[in-house]
């Protein structure tokens, strides 16, 4: 094959990367061809033929034959086909071809450390800039990042299996002598290398597709170990693409071997070879962070040893002890951070004082009577305001439970007592909507409400800023724009952060710093189990709106396959004829983003032209200008558009009670929490609402999600199911909440450990409140804080 690196035009490059994405998904899905690679490829080829440049058509046109007949290939062949196509595409896109990793690993012992922990991985022997670039995708920049790039799992290859006992379908390690080596070319473009491996009990075939260089590495009579999945067919036993290892040193076999999270064709063999050298050498440079009392009390192994054992366990018991130590340390840093913040908070007493705030008076402003849960939460807030230290309260309430009214109460009390309030929302649409509501609610009481968002004209922004400084504005509602340096308040006493899981910890802190040690109310529809909340937010008090406003009808949810599209459209028609409105949600903005998911732009034109020519269809997505978004939202709000086709930009907060129908297209592409948030856009008024999740789930997990969302109505149940399906590592909200990713600890399984950690942190802070006796620990903690600040800006 002789495709050379070429300058491809932009459309051709886009096409190439679309195919890469499809192939990658196929790979991740276990080469099961459930979405029909042949079909996708022929669709793709049609696009290729439309390319204007003949050269690009020729180059991309050469790709398809490489994978023709995918459906009828065996798994091993599929894998090699994908790799081959991927490499060909990579060459087209001008990517440097992957260098073969060196076959010789250095010793298992620690070598001489030439670099520092914070040295860039570019300088690590055997990595270099091109590979370093790929490692960035895994969040690896420095030597220290490599050390903490822990295995995803381990394979027990301590047992070498006699060849005659190698089990079909199982990954086994066998040891033997190489016999006959053959190279075949069964059809153009396919080379097969096959070698016989035998031991005293029998023999099997080692097979490689399109890796001709393997033939050169093999020597008849050579002794080696081979690891891979055994396939028994007819009378033959074979291992496809085995990992082989020669020589005395065992890195890939004869031990418990690590399996690393990987990317971009970096093989496990490559990973092991790197980590075999790096881990013992550089883990010695890691400072001991845990106080010595803690280490000895729990009988922990030293940090360097724990890191080494976790990568390269001498046995499973040692690995578990290493894991405990590393998990303890992770949770310890987390709790220490929270503990230090609490200390700081408590050192700073309240500077605002509340005497006025009659709940009955506020209620008069509301167009409805508060629910029991809303009233209780408002009283809790009032009580917080009477304490010596500022309020730090988390309000959890399912979508539609009425958090905005509670936020309005907090802001109103602040204003009543002569302070200003700031409300921060994650999107402009939501900020706008809150602004409107606050004006409606507070205007009659003579309270001045302003708005600040990134898309406003500079002049408008300046005048809002001035009004805040002069205290001619009482309340400001805005987006991230609120935390900019130019925004100053005269007397900021209350900060409310809506949908706080969309913000980082630092953003909250920055906004708070603009005030008189203000009270803080953060709100979220993401229910978090209490123990997790404690870890995440330390000493936040938690209120729950566990009651929906009266008169709500349950949202009838259903998951349906694409084939029922017509019926769903008819249902939408019926709703609109009855005076209601509908949302249609699509995962993407434009068709070009993916081969087989519906895009909002395309969908809007099809739905308007072919499905609902009699109605007005609006389109909303994240790439539109703020003013355009506002205009569309407004037309939908006042009922000019009957249907709104949107991406997930409307996921949070949007409130148009007359919209009672939601159709989520490609629902299998969304996470459970996101589906629940989306569904929360309907069922907000007096009319019965419907939500239809349409999609053909192509994985078991996807199916489980679709079933769950149709069955579960309550946010807490959804959260629980999400936790079950995904595991806490991916539990939604964590990443966005500025919560550092846990590499070893598991917040659900390590609850007991967490209790021990809390005790240890409390004792340490009692002994050494500013950590002056633990400089390494203090440095490491402040470095973590710097890291999370960088994420925010
Ligand atoms: P969320 O908790 O999702 O932010 P909102 O504050 O947007 O919910 O409230 C959802 C809808 O319910 C809004 O239309 C709001 O006006 C209405 N609502 C809130 N509280 C009550 C109540 N006590 N009685 C009737 N309607 C209410
Ligand atoms: Mg809300």
PDB file of C-alpha atoms in Angstrom, residues 555-560 667-668 670-673 675-676 679 691 693 697 699-726:
ATOM      1  CA  UNK A 555     -44.488  13.132  32.915  1.00  0.00           C
ATOM      2  CA  UNK A 556     -45.405  10.062  30.940  1.00  0.00           C
ATOM      3  CA  UNK A 557     -42.113   8.716  29.684  1.00  0.00           C
ATOM      4  CA  UNK A 558     -41.473   6.118  27.061  1.00  0.00           C
ATOM      5  CA  UNK A 559     -38.468   4.742  25.191  1.00  0.00           C
ATOM      6  CA  UNK A 560     -39.117   3.813  21.573  1.00  0.00           C
ATOM      7  CA  UNK A 667     -31.457   9.196  23.272  1.00  0.00           C
ATOM      8  CA  UNK A 668     -28.909   6.393  23.618  1.00  0.00           C
ATOM      9  CA  UNK A 670     -26.987  10.871  26.246  1.00  0.00           C
ATOM     10  CA  UNK A 671     -26.121  10.071  29.823  1.00  0.00           C
ATOM     11  CA  UNK A 672     -28.870   9.192  32.232  1.00  0.00           C
ATOM     12  CA  UNK A 673     -28.544  12.350  34.264  1.00  0.00           C
ATOM     13  CA  UNK A 675     -31.796  12.700  29.938  1.00  0.00           C
ATOM     14  CA  UNK A 676     -33.413  13.454  33.254  1.00  0.00           C
ATOM     15  CA  UNK A 679     -36.987  15.798  30.569  1.00  0.00           C
ATOM     16  CA  UNK A 691     -41.349  12.641  27.055  1.00  0.00           C
ATOM     17  CA  UNK A 693     -36.787   8.889  24.235  1.00  0.00           C
ATOM     18  CA  UNK A 697     -29.282   1.415  21.820  1.00  0.00           C
ATOM     19  CA  UNK A 699     -24.847  -1.471  23.767  1.00  0.00           C
ATOM     20  CA  UNK A 700     -26.184  -3.202  26.808  1.00  0.00           C
ATOM     21  CA  UNK A 701     -25.451  -0.147  28.878  1.00  0.00           C
ATOM     22  CA  UNK A 702     -27.321   2.015  26.403  1.00  0.00           C
ATOM     23  CA  UNK A 703     -30.342  -0.248  26.562  1.00  0.00           C
ATOM     24  CA  UNK A 704     -30.250  -0.229  30.306  1.00  0.00           C
ATOM     25  CA  UNK A 705     -30.195   3.548  30.323  1.00  0.00           C
ATOM     26  CA  UNK A 706     -33.150   3.815  27.956  1.00  0.00           C
ATOM     27  CA  UNK A 707     -35.194   1.394  30.021  1.00  0.00           C
ATOM     28  CA  UNK A 708     -34.259   3.155  33.242  1.00  0.00           C
ATOM     29  CA  UNK A 709     -35.160   6.643  32.086  1.00  0.00           C
ATOM     30  CA  UNK A 710     -38.587   5.502  30.929  1.00  0.00           C
ATOM     31  CA  UNK A 711     -39.234   3.756  34.222  1.00  0.00           C
ATOM     32  CA  UNK A 712     -37.793   6.189  36.790  1.00  0.00           C
ATOM     33  CA  UNK A 713     -39.367   9.567  37.418  1.00  0.00           C
ATOM     34  CA  UNK A 714     -37.535  10.737  40.507  1.00  0.00           C
ATOM     35  CA  UNK A 715     -34.129  12.367  40.247  1.00  0.00           C
ATOM     36  CA  UNK A 716     -32.737  10.462  43.199  1.00  0.00           C
ATOM     37  CA  UNK A 717     -33.728   7.143  41.677  1.00  0.00           C
ATOM     38  CA  UNK A 718     -32.179   8.192  38.401  1.00  0.00           C
ATOM     39  CA  UNK A 719     -28.986   9.179  40.193  1.00  0.00           C
ATOM     40  CA  UNK A 720     -28.836   5.870  41.982  1.00  0.00           C
ATOM     41  CA  UNK A 721     -29.284   3.932  38.776  1.00  0.00           C
ATOM     42  CA  UNK A 722     -26.657   6.087  37.116  1.00  0.00           C
ATOM     43  CA  UNK A 723     -24.266   5.298  39.917  1.00  0.00           C
ATOM     44  CA  UNK A 724     -24.991   1.604  39.460  1.00  0.00           C
ATOM     45  CA  UNK A 725     -24.510   1.641  35.725  1.00  0.00           C
ATOM     46  CA  UNK A 726     -21.480   3.845  35.549  1.00  0.00           C
TER      47      UNK A 726
END
